[in-house]
Amino acid sequence: MTSQEKQELKEAIERKIKMTKSAIGDYKEMTKPVAPDVAIGRISRMDAINNKSVMEAALREAEAKLKRLEKAISKIDDDDFGICSQCKQPIPFGRLKAMPDSTKCMKCAS
Ligand SMILES: [Zn+2]
């Protein structure tokens, strides 16, 4: 990886961290306890609860992703950054840029 590519990747990760953090904020807002408000009716309340569990799953996923992104950015200067954890081959730059939190090449991840 060239230093220019590394810089590009760093910026991509920082953007993704920012996006993920704002998504986490949104999900937290949407996973607030559902008020037992009789006015919204039983069906809407069921909907709200269903949506809530979907949002909670999305929140957990976003939090895990944020951790992976932060780990990726902290390791970007390591010699083994961008090396597949399984086959030890370099992960293609395009894949790293699209999914900087991936630690495996496309072949090993599938
Ligand atoms: Zn691999």
PDB file of N, CA and C and ligand atoms in Angstrom:
ATOM      1  N   MET A   1       0.855  -1.198   0.000  1.00  0.00           N
ATOM      2  CA  MET A   1       0.000   0.000   0.000  1.00  0.00           C
ATOM      3  C   MET A   1       0.889   1.245   0.000  1.00  0.00           C
ATOM      4  N   THR A   2       0.632   2.154  -0.892  1.00  0.00           N
ATOM      5  CA  THR A   2       1.418   3.394  -0.916  1.00  0.00           C
ATOM      6  C   THR A   2       0.940   4.310   0.210  1.00  0.00           C
ATOM      7  N   SER A   3       1.772   5.323   0.536  1.00  0.00           N
ATOM      8  CA  SER A   3       1.372   6.218   1.618  1.00  0.00           C
ATOM      9  C   SER A   3       0.161   7.040   1.213  1.00  0.00           C
ATOM     10  N   GLN A   4       0.033   7.270  -0.091  1.00  0.00           N
ATOM     11  CA  GLN A   4      -1.143   8.007  -0.564  1.00  0.00           C
ATOM     12  C   GLN A   4      -2.414   7.170  -0.375  1.00  0.00           C
ATOM     13  N   GLU A   5      -2.283   5.876  -0.689  1.00  0.00           N
ATOM     14  CA  GLU A   5      -3.426   4.974  -0.494  1.00  0.00           C
ATOM     15  C   GLU A   5      -3.789   4.891   0.986  1.00  0.00           C
ATOM     16  N   LYS A   6      -2.758   4.869   1.811  1.00  0.00           N
ATOM     17  CA  LYS A   6      -2.990   4.775   3.249  1.00  0.00           C
ATOM     18  C   LYS A   6      -3.742   6.006   3.744  1.00  0.00           C
ATOM     19  N   GLN A   7      -3.326   7.159   3.240  1.00  0.00           N
ATOM     20  CA  GLN A   7      -3.983   8.411   3.617  1.00  0.00           C
ATOM     21  C   GLN A   7      -5.449   8.405   3.177  1.00  0.00           C
ATOM     22  N   GLU A   8      -5.640   7.913   1.950  1.00  0.00           N
ATOM     23  CA  GLU A   8      -6.991   7.837   1.388  1.00  0.00           C
ATOM     24  C   GLU A   8      -7.871   6.927   2.259  1.00  0.00           C
ATOM     25  N   LEU A   9      -7.264   5.836   2.661  1.00  0.00           N
ATOM     26  CA  LEU A   9      -7.968   4.850   3.469  1.00  0.00           C
ATOM     27  C   LEU A   9      -8.313   5.421   4.850  1.00  0.00           C
ATOM     28  N   LYS A  10      -7.348   6.146   5.407  1.00  0.00           N
ATOM     29  CA  LYS A  10      -7.551   6.777   6.708  1.00  0.00           C
ATOM     30  C   LYS A  10      -8.759   7.705   6.657  1.00  0.00           C
ATOM     31  N   GLU A  11      -8.807   8.501   5.598  1.00  0.00           N
ATOM     32  CA  GLU A  11      -9.930   9.430   5.458  1.00  0.00           C
ATOM     33  C   GLU A  11     -11.242   8.684   5.282  1.00  0.00           C
ATOM     34  N   ALA A  12     -11.200   7.592   4.524  1.00  0.00           N
ATOM     35  CA  ALA A  12     -12.412   6.788   4.322  1.00  0.00           C
ATOM     36  C   ALA A  12     -12.885   6.217   5.658  1.00  0.00           C
ATOM     37  N   ILE A  13     -11.949   5.758   6.473  1.00  0.00           N
ATOM     38  CA  ILE A  13     -12.322   5.181   7.773  1.00  0.00           C
ATOM     39  C   ILE A  13     -12.900   6.272   8.677  1.00  0.00           C
ATOM     40  N   GLU A  14     -12.248   7.438   8.667  1.00  0.00           N
ATOM     41  CA  GLU A  14     -12.752   8.529   9.510  1.00  0.00           C
ATOM     42  C   GLU A  14     -14.172   8.921   9.115  1.00  0.00           C
ATOM     43  N   ARG A  15     -14.427   8.950   7.805  1.00  0.00           N
ATOM     44  CA  ARG A  15     -15.782   9.258   7.343  1.00  0.00           C
ATOM     45  C   ARG A  15     -16.771   8.209   7.835  1.00  0.00           C
ATOM     46  N   LYS A  16     -16.355   6.941   7.730  1.00  0.00           N
ATOM     47  CA  LYS A  16     -17.248   5.863   8.148  1.00  0.00           C
ATOM     48  C   LYS A  16     -17.498   5.898   9.651  1.00  0.00           C
ATOM     49  N   ILE A  17     -16.476   6.261  10.416  1.00  0.00           N
ATOM     50  CA  ILE A  17     -16.643   6.361  11.867  1.00  0.00           C
ATOM     51  C   ILE A  17     -17.673   7.438  12.188  1.00  0.00           C
ATOM     52  N   LYS A  18     -17.542   8.555  11.508  1.00  0.00           N
ATOM     53  CA  LYS A  18     -18.473   9.663  11.714  1.00  0.00           C
ATOM     54  C   LYS A  18     -19.910   9.230  11.390  1.00  0.00           C
ATOM     55  N   MET A  19     -20.057   8.567  10.224  1.00  0.00           N
ATOM     56  CA  MET A  19     -21.377   8.116   9.793  1.00  0.00           C
ATOM     57  C   MET A  19     -21.959   7.107  10.779  1.00  0.00           C
ATOM     58  N   THR A  20     -21.101   6.180  11.219  1.00  0.00           N
ATOM     59  CA  THR A  20     -21.568   5.138  12.130  1.00  0.00           C
ATOM     60  C   THR A  20     -21.988   5.753  13.464  1.00  0.00           C
ATOM     61  N   LYS A  21     -21.202   6.741  13.930  1.00  0.00           N
ATOM     62  CA  LYS A  21     -21.555   7.387  15.195  1.00  0.00           C
ATOM     63  C   LYS A  21     -22.900   8.096  15.089  1.00  0.00           C
ATOM     64  N   SER A  22     -23.139   8.748  13.960  1.00  0.00           N
ATOM     65  CA  SER A  22     -24.422   9.450  13.839  1.00  0.00           C
ATOM     66  C   SER A  22     -25.556   8.450  13.697  1.00  0.00           C
ATOM     67  N   ALA A  23     -25.300   7.319  13.042  1.00  0.00           N
ATOM     68  CA  ALA A  23     -26.320   6.267  12.952  1.00  0.00           C
ATOM     69  C   ALA A  23     -26.633   5.714  14.340  1.00  0.00           C
ATOM     70  N   ILE A  24     -25.596   5.544  15.157  1.00  0.00           N
ATOM     71  CA  ILE A  24     -25.804   5.033  16.514  1.00  0.00           C
ATOM     72  C   ILE A  24     -26.699   6.000  17.297  1.00  0.00           C
ATOM     73  N   GLY A  25     -26.456   7.297  17.124  1.00  0.00           N
ATOM     74  CA  GLY A  25     -27.293   8.305  17.778  1.00  0.00           C
ATOM     75  C   GLY A  25     -28.745   8.173  17.357  1.00  0.00           C
ATOM     76  N   ASP A  26     -28.955   7.989  16.053  1.00  0.00           N
ATOM     77  CA  ASP A  26     -30.321   7.823  15.540  1.00  0.00           C
ATOM     78  C   ASP A  26     -30.974   6.566  16.098  1.00  0.00           C
ATOM     79  N   TYR A  27     -30.236   5.470  16.077  1.00  0.00           N
ATOM     80  CA  TYR A  27     -30.801   4.204  16.558  1.00  0.00           C
ATOM     81  C   TYR A  27     -31.158   4.305  18.036  1.00  0.00           C
ATOM     82  N   LYS A  28     -30.280   4.994  18.787  1.00  0.00           N
ATOM     83  CA  LYS A  28     -30.566   5.128  20.224  1.00  0.00           C
ATOM     84  C   LYS A  28     -31.861   5.893  20.420  1.00  0.00           C
ATOM     85  N   GLU A  29     -32.031   6.914  19.601  1.00  0.00           N
ATOM     86  CA  GLU A  29     -33.249   7.720  19.670  1.00  0.00           C
ATOM     87  C   GLU A  29     -34.472   6.827  19.387  1.00  0.00           C
ATOM     88  N   MET A  30     -34.315   5.925  18.408  1.00  0.00           N
ATOM     89  CA  MET A  30     -35.435   5.080  17.982  1.00  0.00           C
ATOM     90  C   MET A  30     -35.660   3.885  18.891  1.00  0.00           C
ATOM     91  N   THR A  31     -34.719   3.602  19.773  1.00  0.00           N
ATOM     92  CA  THR A  31     -34.888   2.430  20.639  1.00  0.00           C
ATOM     93  C   THR A  31     -35.261   2.841  22.058  1.00  0.00           C
ATOM     94  N   LYS A  32     -35.653   4.095  22.210  1.00  0.00           N
ATOM     95  CA  LYS A  32     -36.144   4.525  23.516  1.00  0.00           C
ATOM     96  C   LYS A  32     -37.362   3.683  23.874  1.00  0.00           C
ATOM     97  N   PRO A  33     -37.582   3.467  25.172  1.00  0.00           N
ATOM     98  CA  PRO A  33     -38.727   2.637  25.573  1.00  0.00           C
ATOM     99  C   PRO A  33     -40.033   3.098  24.922  1.00  0.00           C
ATOM    100  N   VAL A  34     -40.815   2.118  24.487  1.00  0.00           N
ATOM    101  CA  VAL A  34     -42.096   2.450  23.864  1.00  0.00           C
ATOM    102  C   VAL A  34     -43.082   2.823  24.969  1.00  0.00           C
ATOM    103  N   ALA A  35     -43.623   4.008  24.862  1.00  0.00           N
ATOM    104  CA  ALA A  35     -44.551   4.471  25.892  1.00  0.00           C
ATOM    105  C   ALA A  35     -45.830   3.650  25.834  1.00  0.00           C
ATOM    106  N   PRO A  36     -46.316   3.206  26.981  1.00  0.00           N
ATOM    107  CA  PRO A  36     -47.562   2.423  26.991  1.00  0.00           C
ATOM    108  C   PRO A  36     -48.761   3.347  26.790  1.00  0.00           C
ATOM    109  N   ASP A  37     -48.724   4.032  25.672  1.00  0.00           N
ATOM    110  CA  ASP A  37     -49.747   5.039  25.393  1.00  0.00           C
ATOM    111  C   ASP A  37     -50.942   4.362  24.743  1.00  0.00           C
ATOM    112  N   VAL A  38     -52.084   4.364  25.426  1.00  0.00           N
ATOM    113  CA  VAL A  38     -53.278   3.714  24.891  1.00  0.00           C
ATOM    114  C   VAL A  38     -53.749   4.390  23.607  1.00  0.00           C
ATOM    115  N   ALA A  39     -53.440   5.663  23.457  1.00  0.00           N
ATOM    116  CA  ALA A  39     -53.908   6.428  22.305  1.00  0.00           C
ATOM    117  C   ALA A  39     -53.391   5.865  20.974  1.00  0.00           C
ATOM    118  N   ILE A  40     -52.187   5.266  20.979  1.00  0.00           N
ATOM    119  CA  ILE A  40     -51.666   4.771  19.704  1.00  0.00           C
ATOM    120  C   ILE A  40     -52.273   3.418  19.339  1.00  0.00           C
ATOM    121  N   GLY A  41     -52.989   2.825  20.280  1.00  0.00           N
ATOM    122  CA  GLY A  41     -53.684   1.572  19.977  1.00  0.00           C
ATOM    123  C   GLY A  41     -52.781   0.355  20.045  1.00  0.00           C
ATOM    124  N   ARG A  42     -53.390  -0.820  20.140  1.00  0.00           N
ATOM    125  CA  ARG A  42     -52.636  -2.049  20.342  1.00  0.00           C
ATOM    126  C   ARG A  42     -51.758  -2.396  19.131  1.00  0.00           C
ATOM    127  N   ILE A  43     -52.345  -2.273  17.929  1.00  0.00           N
ATOM    128  CA  ILE A  43     -51.602  -2.636  16.722  1.00  0.00           C
ATOM    129  C   ILE A  43     -50.368  -1.739  16.525  1.00  0.00           C
ATOM    130  N   SER A  44     -50.590  -0.417  16.639  1.00  0.00           N
ATOM    131  CA  SER A  44     -49.464   0.495  16.478  1.00  0.00           C
ATOM    132  C   SER A  44     -48.400   0.225  17.536  1.00  0.00           C
ATOM    133  N   ARG A  45     -48.865  -0.137  18.712  1.00  0.00           N
ATOM    134  CA  ARG A  45     -47.899  -0.418  19.769  1.00  0.00           C
ATOM    135  C   ARG A  45     -47.079  -1.664  19.417  1.00  0.00           C
ATOM    136  N   MET A  46     -47.744  -2.674  18.866  1.00  0.00           N
ATOM    137  CA  MET A  46     -47.027  -3.875  18.424  1.00  0.00           C
ATOM    138  C   MET A  46     -46.011  -3.507  17.344  1.00  0.00           C
ATOM    139  N   ASP A  47     -46.452  -2.642  16.434  1.00  0.00           N
ATOM    140  CA  ASP A  47     -45.549  -2.166  15.383  1.00  0.00           C
ATOM    141  C   ASP A  47     -44.343  -1.481  15.973  1.00  0.00           C
ATOM    142  N   ALA A  48     -44.638  -0.609  16.939  1.00  0.00           N
ATOM    143  CA  ALA A  48     -43.558   0.142  17.573  1.00  0.00           C
ATOM    144  C   ALA A  48     -42.571  -0.809  18.227  1.00  0.00           C
ATOM    145  N   ILE A  49     -43.095  -1.853  18.877  1.00  0.00           N
ATOM    146  CA  ILE A  49     -42.211  -2.801  19.556  1.00  0.00           C
ATOM    147  C   ILE A  49     -41.397  -3.611  18.525  1.00  0.00           C
ATOM    148  N   ASN A  50     -42.065  -4.009  17.427  1.00  0.00           N
ATOM    149  CA  ASN A  50     -41.338  -4.730  16.374  1.00  0.00           C
ATOM    150  C   ASN A  50     -40.237  -3.873  15.790  1.00  0.00           C
ATOM    151  N   ASN A  51     -40.575  -2.616  15.481  1.00  0.00           N
ATOM    152  CA  ASN A  51     -39.577  -1.697  14.955  1.00  0.00           C
ATOM    153  C   ASN A  51     -38.433  -1.532  15.941  1.00  0.00           C
ATOM    154  N   LYS A  52     -38.791  -1.490  17.208  1.00  0.00           N
ATOM    155  CA  LYS A  52     -37.797  -1.291  18.244  1.00  0.00           C
ATOM    156  C   LYS A  52     -36.781  -2.435  18.240  1.00  0.00           C
ATOM    157  N   SER A  53     -37.268  -3.680  18.088  1.00  0.00           N
ATOM    158  CA  SER A  53     -36.291  -4.766  18.124  1.00  0.00           C
ATOM    159  C   SER A  53     -35.418  -4.776  16.865  1.00  0.00           C
ATOM    160  N   VAL A  54     -35.996  -4.331  15.734  1.00  0.00           N
ATOM    161  CA  VAL A  54     -35.195  -4.199  14.513  1.00  0.00           C
ATOM    162  C   VAL A  54     -34.112  -3.141  14.729  1.00  0.00           C
ATOM    163  N   MET A  55     -34.537  -2.018  15.326  1.00  0.00           N
ATOM    164  CA  MET A  55     -33.603  -0.923  15.579  1.00  0.00           C
ATOM    165  C   MET A  55     -32.531  -1.311  16.586  1.00  0.00           C
ATOM    166  N   GLU A  56     -32.932  -2.115  17.576  1.00  0.00           N
ATOM    167  CA  GLU A  56     -31.955  -2.566  18.570  1.00  0.00           C
ATOM    168  C   GLU A  56     -30.895  -3.450  17.931  1.00  0.00           C
ATOM    169  N   ALA A  57     -31.335  -4.295  16.994  1.00  0.00           N
ATOM    170  CA  ALA A  57     -30.372  -5.144  16.277  1.00  0.00           C
ATOM    171  C   ALA A  57     -29.447  -4.272  15.431  1.00  0.00           C
ATOM    172  N   ALA A  58     -30.032  -3.248  14.785  1.00  0.00           N
ATOM    173  CA  ALA A  58     -29.224  -2.345  13.965  1.00  0.00           C
ATOM    174  C   ALA A  58     -28.239  -1.573  14.835  1.00  0.00           C
ATOM    175  N   LEU A  59     -28.689  -1.191  16.019  1.00  0.00           N
ATOM    176  CA  LEU A  59     -27.825  -0.468  16.955  1.00  0.00           C
ATOM    177  C   LEU A  59     -26.635  -1.338  17.371  1.00  0.00           C
ATOM    178  N   ARG A  60     -26.921  -2.582  17.712  1.00  0.00           N
ATOM    179  CA  ARG A  60     -25.834  -3.495  18.114  1.00  0.00           C
ATOM    180  C   ARG A  60     -24.836  -3.670  16.981  1.00  0.00           C
ATOM    181  N   GLU A  61     -25.360  -3.826  15.767  1.00  0.00           N
ATOM    182  CA  GLU A  61     -24.497  -4.001  14.597  1.00  0.00           C
ATOM    183  C   GLU A  61     -23.629  -2.751  14.370  1.00  0.00           C
ATOM    184  N   ALA A  62     -24.260  -1.577  14.502  1.00  0.00           N
ATOM    185  CA  ALA A  62     -23.519  -0.327  14.289  1.00  0.00           C
ATOM    186  C   ALA A  62     -22.441  -0.144  15.351  1.00  0.00           C
ATOM    187  N   GLU A  63     -22.748  -0.533  16.585  1.00  0.00           N
ATOM    188  CA  GLU A  63     -21.754  -0.400  17.658  1.00  0.00           C
ATOM    189  C   GLU A  63     -20.577  -1.340  17.434  1.00  0.00           C
ATOM    190  N   ALA A  64     -20.878  -2.561  16.944  1.00  0.00           N
ATOM    191  CA  ALA A  64     -19.806  -3.512  16.659  1.00  0.00           C
ATOM    192  C   ALA A  64     -18.957  -3.000  15.497  1.00  0.00           C
ATOM    193  N   LYS A  65     -19.623  -2.406  14.507  1.00  0.00           N
ATOM    194  CA  LYS A  65     -18.914  -1.868  13.348  1.00  0.00           C
ATOM    195  C   LYS A  65     -17.999  -0.717  13.757  1.00  0.00           C
ATOM    196  N   LEU A  66     -18.514   0.142  14.627  1.00  0.00           N
ATOM    197  CA  LEU A  66     -17.714   1.265  15.111  1.00  0.00           C
ATOM    198  C   LEU A  66     -16.446   0.757  15.793  1.00  0.00           C
ATOM    199  N   LYS A  67     -16.592  -0.282  16.592  1.00  0.00           N
ATOM    200  CA  LYS A  67     -15.421  -0.867  17.270  1.00  0.00           C
ATOM    201  C   LYS A  67     -14.409  -1.361  16.250  1.00  0.00           C
ATOM    202  N   ARG A  68     -14.918  -2.041  15.196  1.00  0.00           N
ATOM    203  CA  ARG A  68     -14.014  -2.578  14.175  1.00  0.00           C
ATOM    204  C   ARG A  68     -13.315  -1.448  13.425  1.00  0.00           C
ATOM    205  N   LEU A  69     -14.062  -0.378  13.133  1.00  0.00           N
ATOM    206  CA  LEU A  69     -13.480   0.757  12.410  1.00  0.00           C
ATOM    207  C   LEU A  69     -12.408   1.442  13.258  1.00  0.00           C
ATOM    208  N   GLU A  70     -12.701   1.595  14.549  1.00  0.00           N
ATOM    209  CA  GLU A  70     -11.727   2.247  15.430  1.00  0.00           C
ATOM    210  C   GLU A  70     -10.482   1.386  15.566  1.00  0.00           C
ATOM    211  N   LYS A  71     -10.683   0.086  15.572  1.00  0.00           N
ATOM    212  CA  LYS A  71      -9.549  -0.832  15.636  1.00  0.00           C
ATOM    213  C   LYS A  71      -8.736  -0.716  14.350  1.00  0.00           C
ATOM    214  N   ALA A  72      -9.447  -0.639  13.217  1.00  0.00           N
ATOM    215  CA  ALA A  72      -8.769  -0.536  11.922  1.00  0.00           C
ATOM    216  C   ALA A  72      -7.923   0.727  11.857  1.00  0.00           C
ATOM    217  N   ILE A  73      -8.471   1.849  12.317  1.00  0.00           N
ATOM    218  CA  ILE A  73      -7.727   3.098  12.205  1.00  0.00           C
ATOM    219  C   ILE A  73      -6.537   3.109  13.168  1.00  0.00           C
ATOM    220  N   SER A  74      -6.672   2.414  14.280  1.00  0.00           N
ATOM    221  CA  SER A  74      -5.546   2.376  15.222  1.00  0.00           C
ATOM    222  C   SER A  74      -4.430   1.463  14.724  1.00  0.00           C
ATOM    223  N   LYS A  75      -4.765   0.592  13.790  1.00  0.00           N
ATOM    224  CA  LYS A  75      -3.778  -0.370  13.299  1.00  0.00           C
ATOM    225  C   LYS A  75      -3.283  -0.041  11.902  1.00  0.00           C
ATOM    226  N   ILE A  76      -3.732   1.082  11.369  1.00  0.00           N
ATOM    227  CA  ILE A  76      -3.438   1.377   9.973  1.00  0.00           C
ATOM    228  C   ILE A  76      -1.933   1.504   9.695  1.00  0.00           C
ATOM    229  N   ASP A  77      -1.171   1.870  10.694  1.00  0.00           N
ATOM    230  CA  ASP A  77       0.267   2.019  10.474  1.00  0.00           C
ATOM    231  C   ASP A  77       1.051   0.743  10.775  1.00  0.00           C
ATOM    232  N   ASP A  78       0.356  -0.283  11.226  1.00  0.00           N
ATOM    233  CA  ASP A  78       1.031  -1.566  11.471  1.00  0.00           C
ATOM    234  C   ASP A  78       1.439  -2.211  10.154  1.00  0.00           C
ATOM    235  N   ASP A  79       2.523  -2.975  10.220  1.00  0.00           N
ATOM    236  CA  ASP A  79       3.006  -3.642   9.007  1.00  0.00           C
ATOM    237  C   ASP A  79       1.990  -4.631   8.458  1.00  0.00           C
ATOM    238  N   ASP A  80       1.239  -5.254   9.359  1.00  0.00           N
ATOM    239  CA  ASP A  80       0.323  -6.286   8.875  1.00  0.00           C
ATOM    240  C   ASP A  80      -1.078  -5.742   8.620  1.00  0.00           C
ATOM    241  N   PHE A  81      -1.225  -4.414   8.581  1.00  0.00           N
ATOM    242  CA  PHE A  81      -2.533  -3.866   8.248  1.00  0.00           C
ATOM    243  C   PHE A  81      -2.858  -4.167   6.792  1.00  0.00           C
ATOM    244  N   GLY A  82      -4.087  -4.596   6.542  1.00  0.00           N
ATOM    245  CA  GLY A  82      -4.485  -4.889   5.176  1.00  0.00           C
ATOM    246  C   GLY A  82      -4.052  -6.272   4.709  1.00  0.00           C
ATOM    247  N   ILE A  83      -3.530  -7.060   5.653  1.00  0.00           N
ATOM    248  CA  ILE A  83      -3.161  -8.435   5.326  1.00  0.00           C
ATOM    249  C   ILE A  83      -4.287  -9.339   5.815  1.00  0.00           C
ATOM    250  N   CYS A  84      -4.705 -10.245   4.949  1.00  0.00           N
ATOM    251  CA  CYS A  84      -5.779 -11.165   5.306  1.00  0.00           C
ATOM    252  C   CYS A  84      -5.362 -11.999   6.518  1.00  0.00           C
ATOM    253  N   SER A  85      -6.249 -12.045   7.529  1.00  0.00           N
ATOM    254  CA  SER A  85      -5.900 -12.764   8.755  1.00  0.00           C
ATOM    255  C   SER A  85      -5.865 -14.267   8.531  1.00  0.00           C
ATOM    256  N   GLN A  86      -6.431 -14.706   7.428  1.00  0.00           N
ATOM    257  CA  GLN A  86      -6.465 -16.143   7.182  1.00  0.00           C
ATOM    258  C   GLN A  86      -5.370 -16.625   6.233  1.00  0.00           C
ATOM    259  N   CYS A  87      -5.307 -16.021   5.027  1.00  0.00           N
ATOM    260  CA  CYS A  87      -4.341 -16.533   4.045  1.00  0.00           C
ATOM    261  C   CYS A  87      -3.067 -15.689   3.994  1.00  0.00           C
ATOM    262  N   LYS A  88      -3.037 -14.582   4.760  1.00  0.00           N
ATOM    263  CA  LYS A  88      -1.844 -13.727   4.878  1.00  0.00           C
ATOM    264  C   LYS A  88      -1.470 -13.021   3.574  1.00  0.00           C
ATOM    265  N   GLN A  89      -2.418 -12.975   2.640  1.00  0.00           N
ATOM    266  CA  GLN A  89      -2.197 -12.225   1.409  1.00  0.00           C
ATOM    267  C   GLN A  89      -2.764 -10.810   1.591  1.00  0.00           C
ATOM    268  N   PRO A  90      -2.182  -9.827   0.865  1.00  0.00           N
ATOM    269  CA  PRO A  90      -2.736  -8.478   1.000  1.00  0.00           C
ATOM    270  C   PRO A  90      -4.196  -8.429   0.533  1.00  0.00           C
ATOM    271  N   ILE A  91      -5.014  -7.728   1.290  1.00  0.00           N
ATOM    272  CA  ILE A  91      -6.417  -7.538   0.893  1.00  0.00           C
ATOM    273  C   ILE A  91      -6.431  -6.445  -0.177  1.00  0.00           C
ATOM    274  N   PRO A  92      -7.116  -6.655  -1.314  1.00  0.00           N
ATOM    275  CA  PRO A  92      -7.119  -5.639  -2.372  1.00  0.00           C
ATOM    276  C   PRO A  92      -7.575  -4.272  -1.837  1.00  0.00           C
ATOM    277  N   PHE A  93      -6.903  -3.223  -2.325  1.00  0.00           N
ATOM    278  CA  PHE A  93      -7.169  -1.874  -1.826  1.00  0.00           C
ATOM    279  C   PHE A  93      -8.638  -1.478  -1.959  1.00  0.00           C
ATOM    280  N   GLY A  94      -9.244  -1.838  -3.092  1.00  0.00           N
ATOM    281  CA  GLY A  94     -10.653  -1.492  -3.321  1.00  0.00           C
ATOM    282  C   GLY A  94     -11.554  -2.069  -2.243  1.00  0.00           C
ATOM    283  N   ARG A  95     -11.258  -3.283  -1.835  1.00  0.00           N
ATOM    284  CA  ARG A  95     -12.060  -3.910  -0.778  1.00  0.00           C
ATOM    285  C   ARG A  95     -11.815  -3.213   0.564  1.00  0.00           C
ATOM    286  N   LEU A  96     -10.567  -2.892   0.833  1.00  0.00           N
ATOM    287  CA  LEU A  96     -10.245  -2.214   2.088  1.00  0.00           C
ATOM    288  C   LEU A  96     -10.944  -0.865   2.172  1.00  0.00           C
ATOM    289  N   LYS A  97     -10.959  -0.195   1.030  1.00  0.00           N
ATOM    290  CA  LYS A  97     -11.559   1.135   1.031  1.00  0.00           C
ATOM    291  C   LYS A  97     -13.073   1.048   1.236  1.00  0.00           C
ATOM    292  N   ALA A  98     -13.680   0.054   0.596  1.00  0.00           N
ATOM    293  CA  ALA A  98     -15.128  -0.102   0.729  1.00  0.00           C
ATOM    294  C   ALA A  98     -15.492  -0.640   2.115  1.00  0.00           C
ATOM    295  N   MET A  99     -14.679  -1.556   2.621  1.00  0.00           N
ATOM    296  CA  MET A  99     -14.954  -2.168   3.927  1.00  0.00           C
ATOM    297  C   MET A  99     -13.687  -2.183   4.755  1.00  0.00           C
ATOM    298  N   PRO A 100     -13.280  -1.029   5.280  1.00  0.00           N
ATOM    299  CA  PRO A 100     -12.000  -0.960   5.987  1.00  0.00           C
ATOM    300  C   PRO A 100     -11.960  -1.812   7.249  1.00  0.00           C
ATOM    301  N   ASP A 101     -13.134  -2.243   7.707  1.00  0.00           N
ATOM    302  CA  ASP A 101     -13.141  -3.070   8.909  1.00  0.00           C
ATOM    303  C   ASP A 101     -12.992  -4.551   8.592  1.00  0.00           C
ATOM    304  N   SER A 102     -12.797  -4.869   7.295  1.00  0.00           N
ATOM    305  CA  SER A 102     -12.639  -6.282   6.978  1.00  0.00           C
ATOM    306  C   SER A 102     -11.205  -6.719   7.270  1.00  0.00           C
ATOM    307  N   THR A 103     -11.068  -7.885   7.868  1.00  0.00           N
ATOM    308  CA  THR A 103      -9.738  -8.388   8.199  1.00  0.00           C
ATOM    309  C   THR A 103      -9.404  -9.607   7.349  1.00  0.00           C
ATOM    310  N   LYS A 104     -10.311  -9.908   6.410  1.00  0.00           N
ATOM    311  CA  LYS A 104     -10.058 -11.047   5.520  1.00  0.00           C
ATOM    312  C   LYS A 104     -10.252 -10.627   4.086  1.00  0.00           C
ATOM    313  N   CYS A 105      -9.565 -11.289   3.167  1.00  0.00           N
ATOM    314  CA  CYS A 105      -9.771 -11.007   1.744  1.00  0.00           C
ATOM    315  C   CYS A 105     -11.122 -11.592   1.332  1.00  0.00           C
ATOM    316  N   MET A 106     -11.538 -11.243   0.134  1.00  0.00           N
ATOM    317  CA  MET A 106     -12.860 -11.648  -0.305  1.00  0.00           C
ATOM    318  C   MET A 106     -13.008 -13.177  -0.324  1.00  0.00           C
ATOM    319  N   LYS A 107     -11.926 -13.844  -0.726  1.00  0.00           N
ATOM    320  CA  LYS A 107     -11.957 -15.305  -0.846  1.00  0.00           C
ATOM    321  C   LYS A 107     -12.154 -15.964   0.520  1.00  0.00           C
ATOM    322  N   CYS A 108     -11.411 -15.453   1.512  1.00  0.00           N
ATOM    323  CA  CYS A 108     -11.484 -16.077   2.829  1.00  0.00           C
ATOM    324  C   CYS A 108     -12.752 -15.683   3.585  1.00  0.00           C
ATOM    325  N   ALA A 109     -13.296 -14.508   3.240  1.00  0.00           N
ATOM    326  CA  ALA A 109     -14.485 -14.044   3.953  1.00  0.00           C
ATOM    327  C   ALA A 109     -15.741 -14.755   3.473  1.00  0.00           C
ATOM    328  N   SER A 110     -15.694 -15.288   2.261  1.00  0.00           N
ATOM    329  CA  SER A 110     -16.916 -15.898   1.725  1.00  0.00           C
ATOM    330  C   SER A 110     -17.027 -17.365   2.108  1.00  0.00           C
TER     331      SER A 110
HETATM  332 ZN    ZN B   1      -7.479 -14.434   2.556  1.00  0.00          ZN
END
